[in-house]
Amino acid sequence: MNIRTLLEKKISEALAAAGAKNAPAIIKPSTRPDFGDYQANGVMGAAKKLGMKPIELAEKALQHLDMIGIASKVEIAGPGFLNIYLTEDFLAEHTEHALASERLAIETVFEPQTVVIDYSAPNLAKEMHVGHLRSTIIGDAMARILSFQGHRVIRQNHVGDWGTQFGMLLTYMEELGDDSSELSQQLSNLEKFYQAAKQRFDEDPEFANQARKNVVKLQAGDPEFLKLWKQFTETSLQHCDQIYQTLHVMLTRDDVMPESAYNDDLPNVIADLDKKGLLKEDQGAQCVFMDEFKNKDGSITPMIVQKSDGGYLYATTDLAALRYRHNKLGMNRGLYVIDARQSLHLKQVFTAAKKAGFVDPDTRLEHMAFGTMMGKDGTPFKTREGGTVKLIDLLDEAKQRAFDLVTQKNPDLDENTRKSIAETVGIGAVKYADLSKNRTSDYIFDWDTMLSFEGNTAPYLQYAYARIQSIFRKAGGIQNIDDSIAIELIDPQERQLANKLLQFEDTLDTVAREGTPNLLCNYLFELSGNFMSFYEACPIMKADFPDLIHSRLKLSLLTANTLKTGLGLLGIDVMDRM
Ligand code: ARG
């Protein structure tokens, strides 16, 4: 049992014995060492329910609290907080435990869920651009963390391969005529191709009209259009694969479940909404009006599911996807890692799906919204010329910048080694810069900050890891650490490091529950800070007595293992030297 859970149980039991039945203890790591190691914040709430003074309830609970072997003291603080001071032996014992286990003593969850994570999901009409970065990185980290916890994770790459833009592209392909060599040449630069088609679409109403008709034709299964469309989406998916490989994300072709896959089910979605009495015609379009989306003036923002020309919409496909995820994939929890600007769309889809019974009432559907990536000037990230930045160019630049940096620091390393370090550092830096920010806010993309070896960055953490490896090299390798010598926590820095190491599991729990990878980043950053303080205050190879060398090496080893596992769960690699 992890420490927080154990404390939770102990304090809740004491509260119950003091008369507050089923009161949550609300245990949190203390924010300052002089508040103990953990704090229980549940007394106030429990006392309020009973109409008691918090201090009285706290005093009564303490009389029933047995913390022998766990805490050296429990103090009442402020209006009724409990400050818990763990014993060194208890901390040391748990640290040993974590070190001895493959999984750092982190248990898998008691009740595994089937979690569907909808992420990346670019529109195949264009090459992936920076707008797809956040979804891809955040979704992948969540997939790794939830799998590690023992959940059944199903990745779904809901690529857009079926929308209006395909009408536009197909119409443009038609215009180009039958010259297939011309076509394949044009397709080699998807971005350019898209721009050209878009230009035609914007300037010529005839073209635009034809494009709209052609989507309907495609969606009705016209064989000629289907063939062109396949050619297009295949080229596009190859671009995506390349990005996923460069980014080291787990997505493969098996995870691609495109919008088009739901095509045949769309009429059923409409029919089933109708059966439930949820459908209403408005200006020829089929809509769902839900009271939840009432505006101030009393009007309702409808969710359109079928246009007057018969075409289906983004929402229709999402409803079909929800059904599929529920019925076929057995989803208990769905995470939608999508731009915050789609929040209304998702709210409508989730609400309608529940009303229509497409998912169980208790299926958890969560929009893991994220903000926009901004340039240094505070406006959405763009190329110098003001265009959208292709993701592949951004990742290439990351590697190049990291290479220059590594070359500057280690000019003597051979080129291949520098390249491989640069890749791990460059890609790690881009991912970490994103993951370490509060997910829902916009953030400023800044090369210099993210590649810095100081501060809350990937290079800093990777360097902390590499530095610990160099300690082991000096000690003659980790095989020289004697496991049988017990960890002793003598100096406050050792104690603090151990305490922090043991908060890893809890951090993961919170991240998994709230979808906040930035908390894992903060944790790893603080852990590295604790390690650095320990390293400065507590000599390892020159420790006062031989056993202490082993104890300190063991603490270092658990730190390295935790950093490696933690970064790994964020999709970031470490290296032994850099
Ligand atoms: N393709 C969409 C876009 O680029 C994102 C799809 C997200 N997933 C979903 N189920 N709607 O905006």
XYZ file of N, CA and C in Angstrom, residues 272-517:
738
model
N -31.551 6.737 -35.293
C -31.664 6.453 -33.862
C -31.909 7.718 -33.037
N -31.326 8.815 -33.478
C -31.616 10.085 -32.792
C -33.090 10.402 -32.952
N -33.591 10.115 -34.145
C -34.995 10.386 -34.439
C -35.895 9.536 -33.552
N -35.540 8.257 -33.439
C -36.339 7.348 -32.608
C -36.431 7.839 -31.178
N -35.360 8.442 -30.718
C -35.350 8.940 -29.336
C -36.035 10.298 -29.234
N -36.557 10.769 -30.331
C -37.234 12.068 -30.320
C -36.286 13.245 -30.179
N -35.040 13.045 -30.565
C -34.056 14.111 -30.372
C -33.844 14.974 -31.618
N -34.446 14.540 -32.734
C -34.166 15.211 -33.998
C -35.218 16.263 -34.322
N -34.750 17.376 -34.880
C -35.696 18.414 -35.286
C -35.168 19.057 -36.555
N -36.074 19.287 -37.511
C -35.624 19.923 -38.742
C -35.600 21.432 -38.557
N -34.525 22.043 -39.047
C -34.429 23.495 -38.959
C -33.813 23.992 -40.254
N -34.562 24.779 -40.984
C -34.130 25.275 -42.299
C -33.585 24.153 -43.183
N -34.292 23.026 -43.149
C -33.916 21.901 -44.004
C -32.843 21.003 -43.433
N -32.176 21.447 -42.377
C -31.122 20.615 -41.793
C -31.672 19.835 -40.600
N -31.070 18.667 -40.341
C -31.470 17.877 -39.174
C -30.606 18.290 -37.990
N -31.280 18.656 -36.912
C -30.549 19.206 -35.771
C -30.978 18.543 -34.472
N -30.108 18.635 -33.473
C -30.475 18.245 -32.116
C -30.451 19.511 -31.261
N -31.600 19.823 -30.694
C -31.686 20.982 -29.799
C -31.700 20.476 -28.363
N -30.776 20.918 -27.561
C -30.734 20.449 -26.173
C -30.756 21.659 -25.238
N -31.577 21.543 -24.193
C -31.724 22.666 -23.252
C -30.401 23.092 -22.637
N -29.496 22.129 -22.540
C -28.185 22.424 -21.950
C -27.440 23.515 -22.724
N -27.878 23.766 -23.967
C -27.133 24.722 -24.789
C -27.950 25.978 -25.087
N -28.732 26.318 -24.083
C -29.558 27.516 -24.190
C -28.686 28.765 -24.034
N -28.898 29.754 -24.881
C -28.163 31.013 -24.768
C -28.907 31.980 -23.858
N -28.286 33.107 -23.602
C -28.898 34.098 -22.690
C -30.265 34.544 -23.184
N -30.404 34.671 -24.512
C -31.685 35.150 -25.051
C -32.736 34.046 -25.170
N -32.413 32.865 -24.636
C -33.387 31.784 -24.660
C -33.299 30.880 -25.873
N -32.582 31.322 -26.911
C -32.428 30.466 -28.090
C -31.449 29.340 -27.759
N -31.518 28.291 -28.547
C -30.625 27.150 -28.292
C -29.646 27.009 -29.452
N -28.362 26.797 -29.138
C -27.393 26.525 -30.198
C -27.542 25.051 -30.579
N -28.050 24.789 -31.779
C -28.306 23.391 -32.127
C -27.019 22.679 -32.546
N -27.064 21.361 -32.478
C -25.983 20.567 -33.055
C -26.531 20.020 -34.372
N -25.908 20.420 -35.482
C -26.403 19.975 -36.783
C -25.805 18.610 -37.098
N -26.646 17.666 -37.464
C -26.145 16.327 -37.756
C -26.329 15.918 -39.226
N -27.179 16.633 -39.932
C -27.286 16.380 -41.370
C -27.698 17.659 -42.094
N -26.934 17.993 -43.108
C -27.225 19.228 -43.837
C -28.412 19.025 -44.770
N -28.931 20.122 -45.296
C -30.117 20.013 -46.150
C -29.802 19.232 -47.433
N -28.533 19.230 -47.862
C -28.186 18.460 -49.067
C -27.922 16.981 -48.764
N -28.145 16.598 -47.524
C -27.972 15.190 -47.173
C -26.614 14.881 -46.568
N -25.666 15.805 -46.674
C -24.317 15.553 -46.159
C -24.307 15.481 -44.636
N -23.405 14.645 -44.135
C -23.281 14.510 -42.680
C -22.161 15.415 -42.175
N -22.108 15.573 -40.867
C -21.121 16.503 -40.319
C -20.186 15.851 -39.302
N -19.243 16.668 -38.899
C -18.265 16.289 -37.886
C -18.947 15.652 -36.664
N -20.041 16.286 -36.227
C -20.752 15.801 -35.040
C -21.355 14.418 -35.274
N -21.877 14.197 -36.475
C -22.509 12.909 -36.771
C -21.477 11.801 -36.639
N -20.305 12.041 -37.214
C -19.230 11.047 -37.152
C -18.795 10.824 -35.706
N -18.713 11.884 -34.941
C -18.298 11.720 -33.552
C -19.316 10.916 -32.744
N -20.590 11.077 -33.073
C -21.604 10.272 -32.393
C -21.447 8.800 -32.765
N -21.202 8.549 -34.048
C -20.999 7.166 -34.493
C -19.763 6.575 -33.814
N -18.720 7.391 -33.701
C -17.481 6.921 -33.081
C -17.714 6.589 -31.603
N -18.516 7.401 -30.952
C -18.812 7.143 -29.542
C -19.527 5.810 -29.355
N -20.454 5.544 -30.221
C -21.186 4.268 -30.158
C -20.254 3.096 -30.359
N -19.405 3.266 -31.362
C -18.454 2.208 -31.671
C -17.529 1.960 -30.473
N -17.051 3.034 -29.906
C -16.140 2.912 -28.768
C -16.839 2.259 -27.581
N -18.083 2.602 -27.419
C -18.831 2.024 -26.315
C -19.191 0.558 -26.599
N -19.807 0.320 -27.736
C -20.336 -1.033 -28.008
C -19.252 -2.029 -28.394
N -18.318 -1.585 -29.229
C -17.335 -2.536 -29.756
C -16.051 -2.560 -28.935
N -15.662 -1.414 -28.436
C -14.389 -1.373 -27.709
C -14.572 -1.529 -26.199
N -15.787 -1.419 -25.733
C -16.055 -1.579 -24.303
C -15.523 -0.439 -23.450
N -15.564 0.752 -24.007
C -15.007 1.913 -23.315
C -15.720 2.256 -21.997
N -14.918 2.423 -20.923
C -15.474 2.955 -19.676
C -15.180 4.435 -19.549
N -14.042 4.814 -20.158
C -13.620 6.210 -20.031
C -13.071 6.641 -21.381
N -13.501 7.782 -21.845
C -13.010 8.283 -23.127
C -12.305 9.612 -22.917
N -11.060 9.695 -23.375
C -10.325 10.953 -23.279
C -10.188 11.528 -24.675
N -10.636 12.748 -24.842
C -10.561 13.409 -26.144
C -9.519 14.518 -26.047
N -8.342 14.248 -26.598
C -7.263 15.233 -26.487
C -7.358 16.156 -27.699
N -8.133 17.197 -27.539
C -8.485 18.069 -28.653
C -8.406 19.527 -28.208
N -8.030 20.365 -29.134
C -7.967 21.809 -28.948
C -9.170 22.359 -28.162
N -8.878 23.283 -27.256
C -9.929 23.862 -26.407
C -11.045 24.516 -27.224
N -10.714 24.937 -28.436
C -11.730 25.614 -29.238
C -12.860 24.690 -29.681
N -12.653 23.384 -29.501
C -13.726 22.462 -29.880
C -14.602 22.078 -28.695
N -14.548 22.879 -27.656
C -15.233 22.484 -26.435
C -16.758 22.402 -26.597
N -17.345 23.350 -27.309
C -18.804 23.301 -27.497
C -19.199 22.050 -28.289
N -18.455 21.801 -29.347
C -18.723 20.616 -30.170
C -18.739 19.351 -29.306
N -17.709 19.193 -28.477
C -17.629 17.971 -27.676
C -18.708 17.912 -26.611
N -19.003 19.033 -26.011
C -20.076 19.053 -24.996
C -21.374 18.596 -25.635
N -21.632 19.108 -26.828
C -22.878 18.732 -27.513
C -22.890 17.246 -27.850
N -21.777 16.772 -28.366
C -21.703 15.357 -28.740
C -21.882 14.461 -27.509
N -21.181 14.790 -26.435
C -21.273 13.963 -25.222
C -22.699 13.985 -24.661
N -23.275 15.158 -24.620
C -24.618 15.275 -24.045
C -25.633 14.506 -24.891
N -25.538 14.675 -26.214
C -26.486 13.976 -27.091
C -26.297 12.462 -26.992
N -25.049 12.021 -26.913
C -24.788 10.581 -26.850
C -25.402 9.972 -25.597
N -25.348 10.709 -24.514
C -25.949 10.190 -23.266
C -27.471 10.184 -23.370
N -28.019 11.263 -23.920
C -29.478 11.341 -24.064
C -29.998 10.226 -24.976
N -29.222 9.948 -26.025
C -29.672 8.950 -26.994
C -29.365 7.535 -26.525
N -28.650 7.409 -25.399
C -28.291 6.083 -24.911
C -27.211 5.414 -25.755
N -26.418 6.199 -26.466
C -25.323 5.620 -27.255
C -24.192 5.130 -26.349
N -24.104 5.712 -25.172
C -23.148 5.233 -24.172
C -23.897 5.103 -22.852
N -23.313 4.367 -21.890
C -23.945 4.225 -20.577
C -23.927 5.572 -19.854
N -24.879 5.741 -18.953
C -24.895 7.006 -18.214
C -23.596 7.237 -17.431
N -22.949 6.154 -17.003
C -21.750 6.365 -16.188
C -20.440 6.294 -16.991
N -20.537 6.224 -18.306
C -19.308 6.282 -19.107
C -18.694 7.664 -18.925
N -17.426 7.674 -18.578
C -16.793 8.978 -18.353
C -16.240 9.512 -19.657
N -16.760 10.653 -20.072
C -16.293 11.267 -21.311
C -15.630 12.587 -20.960
N -14.368 12.716 -21.308
C -13.637 13.904 -20.873
C -12.957 14.584 -22.050
N -13.213 15.843 -22.165
C -12.484 16.626 -23.155
C -11.193 17.100 -22.508
N -10.072 16.543 -22.917
C -8.790 17.011 -22.394
C -8.333 18.153 -23.284
N -8.902 19.293 -22.998
C -8.676 20.455 -23.854
C -7.275 21.015 -23.665
N -6.737 21.558 -24.724
C -5.440 22.227 -24.583
C -5.460 23.563 -25.316
N -4.595 24.450 -24.850
C -4.510 25.787 -25.422
C -3.621 25.818 -26.661
N -3.421 26.998 -27.171
C -2.695 27.177 -28.427
C -1.202 27.391 -28.192
N -0.413 26.898 -29.132
C 1.024 27.107 -29.086
C 1.317 28.472 -29.717
N 1.953 29.334 -28.946
C 2.202 30.697 -29.408
C 3.667 30.915 -29.757
N 3.901 31.868 -30.641
C 5.270 32.283 -30.912
C 5.735 33.234 -29.823
N 7.000 33.637 -29.904
C 7.570 34.504 -28.871
C 6.812 35.826 -28.758
N 6.189 36.229 -29.874
C 5.470 37.506 -29.857
C 4.060 37.377 -29.278
N 3.724 36.181 -28.813
C 2.424 36.006 -28.173
C 1.263 35.789 -29.125
N 1.538 35.637 -30.418
C 0.460 35.285 -31.346
C 0.706 33.854 -31.823
N -0.339 33.177 -32.337
C -0.167 31.777 -32.724
C 1.092 31.537 -33.574
N 1.782 30.461 -33.230
C 3.066 30.117 -33.820
C 3.001 30.010 -35.349
N 3.859 30.753 -36.020
C 3.838 30.810 -37.487
C 5.264 30.797 -38.032
N 5.391 30.564 -39.319
C 6.710 30.718 -39.947
C 7.016 32.214 -40.048
N 8.264 32.517 -40.374
C 8.644 33.928 -40.470
C 7.755 34.639 -41.495
N 7.335 33.893 -42.512
C 6.501 34.495 -43.561
C 5.027 34.535 -43.163
N 4.721 33.967 -41.975
C 3.343 34.024 -41.514
C 2.510 32.796 -41.862
N 3.147 31.756 -42.447
C 2.410 30.539 -42.790
C 2.391 29.556 -41.622
N 1.616 28.468 -41.778
C 1.623 27.451 -40.730
C 2.933 26.677 -40.803
N 3.434 26.281 -39.640
C 4.711 25.570 -39.578
C 4.457 24.080 -39.724
N 5.106 23.470 -40.700
C 4.987 22.025 -40.857
C 5.688 21.363 -39.686
N 5.048 20.347 -39.142
C 5.598 19.682 -37.973
C 6.966 19.079 -38.267
N 7.115 18.547 -39.453
C 8.378 17.884 -39.773
C 9.526 18.904 -39.761
N 9.242 20.116 -40.222
C 10.282 21.159 -40.213
C 10.647 21.557 -38.788
N 9.626 21.636 -37.966
C 9.868 22.004 -36.570
C 10.744 20.950 -35.874
N 10.443 19.679 -36.135
C 11.205 18.612 -35.474
C 12.636 18.559 -36.008
N 12.783 18.820 -37.293
C 14.139 18.875 -37.860
C 14.941 20.000 -37.225
N 14.275 21.109 -37.041
C 14.973 22.239 -36.420
C 15.378 21.908 -34.976
N 14.499 21.210 -34.274
C 14.810 20.829 -32.889
C 16.083 19.986 -32.856
N 16.165 19.032 -33.780
C 17.336 18.152 -33.798
C 18.597 18.941 -34.153
N 18.447 19.841 -35.109
C 19.606 20.631 -35.545
C 20.110 21.523 -34.412
N 19.177 22.192 -33.742
C 19.574 23.073 -32.641
C 20.240 22.279 -31.522
N 19.675 21.106 -31.230
C 20.261 20.280 -30.170
C 21.651 19.806 -30.598
N 21.798 19.516 -31.872
C 23.100 19.063 -32.375
C 24.153 20.163 -32.189
N 23.796 21.367 -32.534
C 24.736 22.488 -32.361
C 25.137 22.645 -30.900
N 24.148 22.479 -30.056
C 24.377 22.625 -28.625
C 25.315 21.541 -28.099
N 25.029 20.302 -28.490
C 25.846 19.175 -28.038
C 27.267 19.329 -28.573
N 27.383 19.784 -29.808
C 28.701 19.967 -30.413
C 29.503 21.022 -29.649
N 28.784 22.073 -29.261
C 29.423 23.136 -28.490
C 29.947 22.601 -27.153
N 29.113 21.769 -26.495
C 29.483 21.266 -25.171
C 30.517 20.152 -25.244
N 30.379 19.295 -26.243
C 31.265 18.127 -26.352
C 31.869 18.022 -27.745
N 32.745 18.943 -28.100
C 33.269 18.927 -29.465
C 34.044 17.639 -29.777
N 34.501 16.942 -28.729
C 35.351 15.770 -28.979
C 34.582 14.489 -29.275
N 33.288 14.489 -28.967
C 32.519 13.272 -29.249
C 32.408 13.060 -30.755
N 32.376 11.796 -31.184
C 32.258 11.583 -32.629
C 30.872 11.974 -33.106
N 30.784 12.233 -34.392
C 29.582 12.833 -34.941
C 28.318 11.996 -34.711
N 28.447 10.669 -34.882
C 27.265 9.826 -34.709
C 26.729 9.879 -33.291
N 27.636 9.873 -32.331
C 27.209 9.962 -30.938
C 26.511 11.297 -30.700
N 27.106 12.358 -31.242
C 26.485 13.679 -31.059
C 25.103 13.711 -31.686
N 24.983 13.085 -32.850
C 23.680 13.052 -33.535
C 22.647 12.323 -32.695
N 23.059 11.203 -32.139
C 22.082 10.418 -31.405
C 21.686 11.129 -30.108
N 22.655 11.744 -29.451
C 22.318 12.538 -28.253
C 21.383 13.686 -28.647
N 21.715 14.340 -29.761
C 20.939 15.506 -30.197
C 19.490 15.119 -30.466
N 19.296 13.942 -31.014
C 17.927 13.537 -31.310
C 17.136 13.363 -30.017
N 17.746 12.676 -29.065
C 17.061 12.446 -27.786
C 16.807 13.770 -27.064
N 17.791 14.647 -27.104
C 17.644 15.928 -26.413
C 16.645 16.835 -27.151
N 16.788 16.929 -28.456
C 15.953 17.842 -29.235
C 14.486 17.469 -29.180
N 14.199 16.203 -29.455
C 12.805 15.761 -29.440
C 12.265 15.801 -28.012
N 13.108 15.382 -27.069
C 12.708 15.429 -25.663
C 12.352 16.847 -25.243
N 13.148 17.806 -25.703
C 12.938 19.198 -25.303
C 11.592 19.714 -25.815
N 11.298 19.416 -27.065
C 10.024 19.868 -27.638
C 8.845 19.245 -26.881
N 8.950 17.948 -26.619
C 7.850 17.284 -25.943
C 7.679 17.798 -24.515
N 8.824 17.918 -23.838
C 8.755 18.328 -22.436
C 8.241 19.753 -22.297
N 8.658 20.618 -23.211
C 8.226 22.016 -23.141
C 6.706 22.067 -23.174
N 6.128 21.198 -23.958
C 4.680 21.160 -24.074
C 4.040 20.531 -22.843
N 4.556 19.366 -22.479
C 3.938 18.612 -21.382
C 4.052 19.326 -20.041
N 5.084 20.146 -19.890
C 5.303 20.768 -18.584
C 4.423 22.000 -18.373
N 3.733 22.425 -19.414
C 2.861 23.587 -19.259
C 1.475 23.139 -18.836
N 0.808 24.029 -18.127
C -0.579 23.795 -17.795
C -1.345 23.520 -19.097
N -1.983 22.386 -19.164
C -2.554 21.941 -20.426
C -3.538 22.928 -21.050
N -4.362 23.515 -20.237
C -5.439 24.318 -20.805
C -5.015 25.727 -21.208
N -3.828 26.165 -20.777
C -3.454 27.525 -21.195
C -2.673 27.508 -22.500
N -2.654 28.660 -23.146
C -1.794 28.841 -24.316
C -0.363 28.856 -23.801
N 0.605 28.469 -24.624
C 1.971 28.593 -24.142
C 2.888 29.102 -25.235
N 3.965 29.721 -24.793
C 4.900 30.314 -25.745
C 6.008 29.332 -26.080
N 6.100 29.054 -27.353
C 7.109 28.108 -27.834
C 8.418 28.868 -28.014
N 9.414 28.500 -27.207
C 10.658 29.254 -27.240
C 11.854 28.302 -27.205
N 12.560 28.257 -28.323
C 13.687 27.322 -28.468
C 14.694 27.445 -27.335
N 15.081 28.682 -27.009
C 16.159 28.859 -26.040
C 15.794 28.319 -24.668
N 14.560 28.581 -24.252
C 14.148 28.086 -22.936
C 14.078 26.568 -22.935
N 13.484 25.986 -23.960
C 13.259 24.548 -23.899
C 14.553 23.746 -24.012
N 15.566 24.335 -24.660
C 16.825 23.610 -24.820
C 17.839 23.955 -23.732
N 17.407 24.760 -22.778
C 18.338 25.160 -21.725
C 18.620 23.992 -20.777
N 19.847 23.965 -20.262
C 20.204 22.926 -19.303
C 19.857 23.340 -17.873
N 19.252 24.489 -17.751
C 18.810 24.936 -16.437
C 17.306 25.156 -16.466
N 16.689 24.920 -15.319
C 15.248 25.139 -15.237
C 14.490 23.858 -15.552
N 13.184 23.983 -15.604
C 12.310 22.821 -15.762
C 12.239 22.402 -17.230
N 13.304 21.750 -17.697
C 13.392 21.375 -19.108
C 13.814 19.913 -19.235
N 13.610 19.360 -20.410
C 14.064 17.985 -20.652
C 15.587 17.881 -20.529
N 16.360 18.783 -21.174
C 17.810 18.631 -21.053
C 18.291 18.635 -19.596
N 17.672 19.444 -18.759
C 18.072 19.477 -17.347
C 17.848 18.106 -16.696
N 16.689 17.515 -16.958
C 16.370 16.231 -16.334
C 17.212 15.102 -16.934
N 17.406 15.171 -18.233
C 18.231 14.147 -18.882
C 19.661 14.244 -18.349
N 20.088 15.476 -18.112
C 21.435 15.679 -17.601
C 21.544 15.172 -16.162
N 20.502 15.408 -15.383
C 20.494 14.909 -14.000
C 20.637 13.385 -14.013
N 19.936 12.759 -14.938
C 20.019 11.301 -15.040
C 21.431 10.874 -15.424
N 21.983 11.519 -16.443
C 23.312 11.153 -16.924
C 24.364 11.358 -15.819
N 24.138 12.395 -15.035
C 25.083 12.672 -13.955
C 25.081 11.549 -12.920
N 23.907 11.025 -12.617
C 23.841 9.908 -11.664
C 24.544 8.683 -12.258
N 24.395 8.506 -13.556
C 25.074 7.370 -14.191
C 26.584 7.527 -14.063
N 27.040 8.770 -14.123
C 28.483 8.953 -14.023
C 28.961 8.657 -12.585
N 28.095 8.895 -11.617
C 28.438 8.511 -10.233
C 28.625 6.988 -10.159
N 27.729 6.274 -10.817
C 27.838 4.808 -10.791
C 29.110 4.338 -11.491
N 29.444 5.032 -12.563
C 30.686 4.642 -13.261
C 31.872 4.798 -12.318
N 31.854 5.906 -11.570
C 32.955 6.123 -10.612
C 32.963 5.057 -9.525
N 31.767 4.565 -9.199
C 31.673 3.546 -8.148
C 31.949 2.153 -8.700
N 32.313 2.083 -9.955
C 32.612 0.786 -10.548
C 31.375 0.055 -11.052
N 30.287 0.784 -11.245
C 29.075 0.173 -11.811
C 28.069 -0.183 -10.730
N 26.810 -0.282 -11.117
C 25.780 -0.526 -10.100
C 25.888 -1.927 -9.508
N 26.598 -2.810 -10.226
C 26.750 -4.157 -9.653
C 27.589 -4.121 -8.373
N 28.280 -3.023 -8.162
C 29.077 -2.895 -6.935
C 28.270 -2.403 -5.736
N 27.020 -2.081 -5.967
C 26.208 -1.626 -4.830
C 25.745 -2.860 -4.052
N 25.966 -2.831 -2.763
C 25.570 -3.976 -1.939
C 24.134 -3.786 -1.429
N 23.186 -4.543 -2.037
C 21.760 -4.429 -1.659
C 21.529 -4.752 -0.191
N 22.382 -5.607 0.341
C 22.082 -6.089 1.690
C 22.355 -5.017 2.744
N 23.045 -3.965 2.339
C 23.274 -2.877 3.299
C 22.069 -1.930 3.267
N 21.513 -1.710 4.446
C 20.242 -0.969 4.501
C 20.418 0.514 4.216
N 19.370 1.096 3.649
C 19.349 2.538 3.442
C 19.169 3.217 4.802
N 20.002 4.229 5.050
C 19.847 4.988 6.284
C 19.631 6.442 5.935
N 18.647 7.034 6.575
C 18.355 8.427 6.262
C 18.823 9.275 7.437
N 20.023 9.813 7.308
C 20.612 10.528 8.431
C 20.474 12.034 8.237
N 21.007 12.526 7.134
C 20.936 13.964 6.872
C 19.536 14.353 6.395
N 19.142 15.587 6.673
C 17.799 16.010 6.215
C 17.636 15.883 4.699
N 18.717 16.081 3.944
C 18.615 15.987 2.477
C 18.334 14.548 2.021
N 18.847 13.601 2.786
C 18.578 12.193 2.437
C 17.120 11.865 2.699
N 16.669 12.368 3.830
C 15.289 12.136 4.219
C 14.336 12.758 3.197
N 14.671 13.969 2.808
C 13.800 14.671 1.885
C 13.767 13.997 0.516
N 14.915 13.516 0.106
C 14.976 12.810 -1.179
C 14.119 11.546 -1.130
N 14.265 10.796 -0.047
C 13.481 9.559 0.083
C 11.988 9.876 0.077
N 11.640 10.887 0.814
C 10.238 11.284 0.904
C 9.680 11.608 -0.490
N 10.468 12.355 -1.243
C 10.046 12.737 -2.591
C 9.939 11.504 -3.489
N 10.922 10.645 -3.404
C 10.907 9.436 -4.244
C 9.619 8.645 -4.029
N 9.152 8.663 -2.803
C 7.979 7.855 -2.489
C 6.668 8.539 -2.884
N 6.758 9.710 -3.450
C 5.534 10.389 -3.904
C 5.264 10.190 -5.396
N 6.083 9.366 -6.006
C 5.943 9.147 -7.447
C 4.584 8.538 -7.794
N 4.231 7.509 -7.077
C 2.979 6.800 -7.388
C 1.762 7.724 -7.276
N 1.785 8.510 -6.208
C 0.685 9.441 -6.006
C 0.578 10.461 -7.118
N 1.748 10.905 -7.551
C 1.778 11.871 -8.646
C 1.135 11.247 -9.879
N 1.505 10.008 -10.161
C 0.923 9.339 -11.328
C -0.589 9.211 -11.203
N -1.041 8.897 -9.991
C -2.492 8.774 -9.786
C -3.198 10.070 -10.145
N -2.646 11.166 -9.682
C -3.281 12.452 -9.956
C -3.259 12.759 -11.448
N -2.117 12.530 -12.068
C -1.993 12.814 -13.495
C -3.000 11.968 -14.289
N -3.127 10.711 -13.898
C -4.033 9.818 -14.615
C -5.480 10.248 -14.442
N -5.786 10.719 -13.269
C -7.163 11.109 -12.972
C -7.520 12.427 -13.650
N -6.597 13.378 -13.574
C -6.925 14.726 -14.036
C -6.412 15.043 -15.437
N -5.589 14.150 -15.970
C -5.038 14.428 -17.292
C -4.091 15.618 -17.274
N -3.177 15.612 -16.310
C -2.276 16.750 -16.136
C -0.814 16.304 -16.128
N -0.263 15.984 -17.297
C 1.143 15.548 -17.342
C 2.093 16.586 -16.744
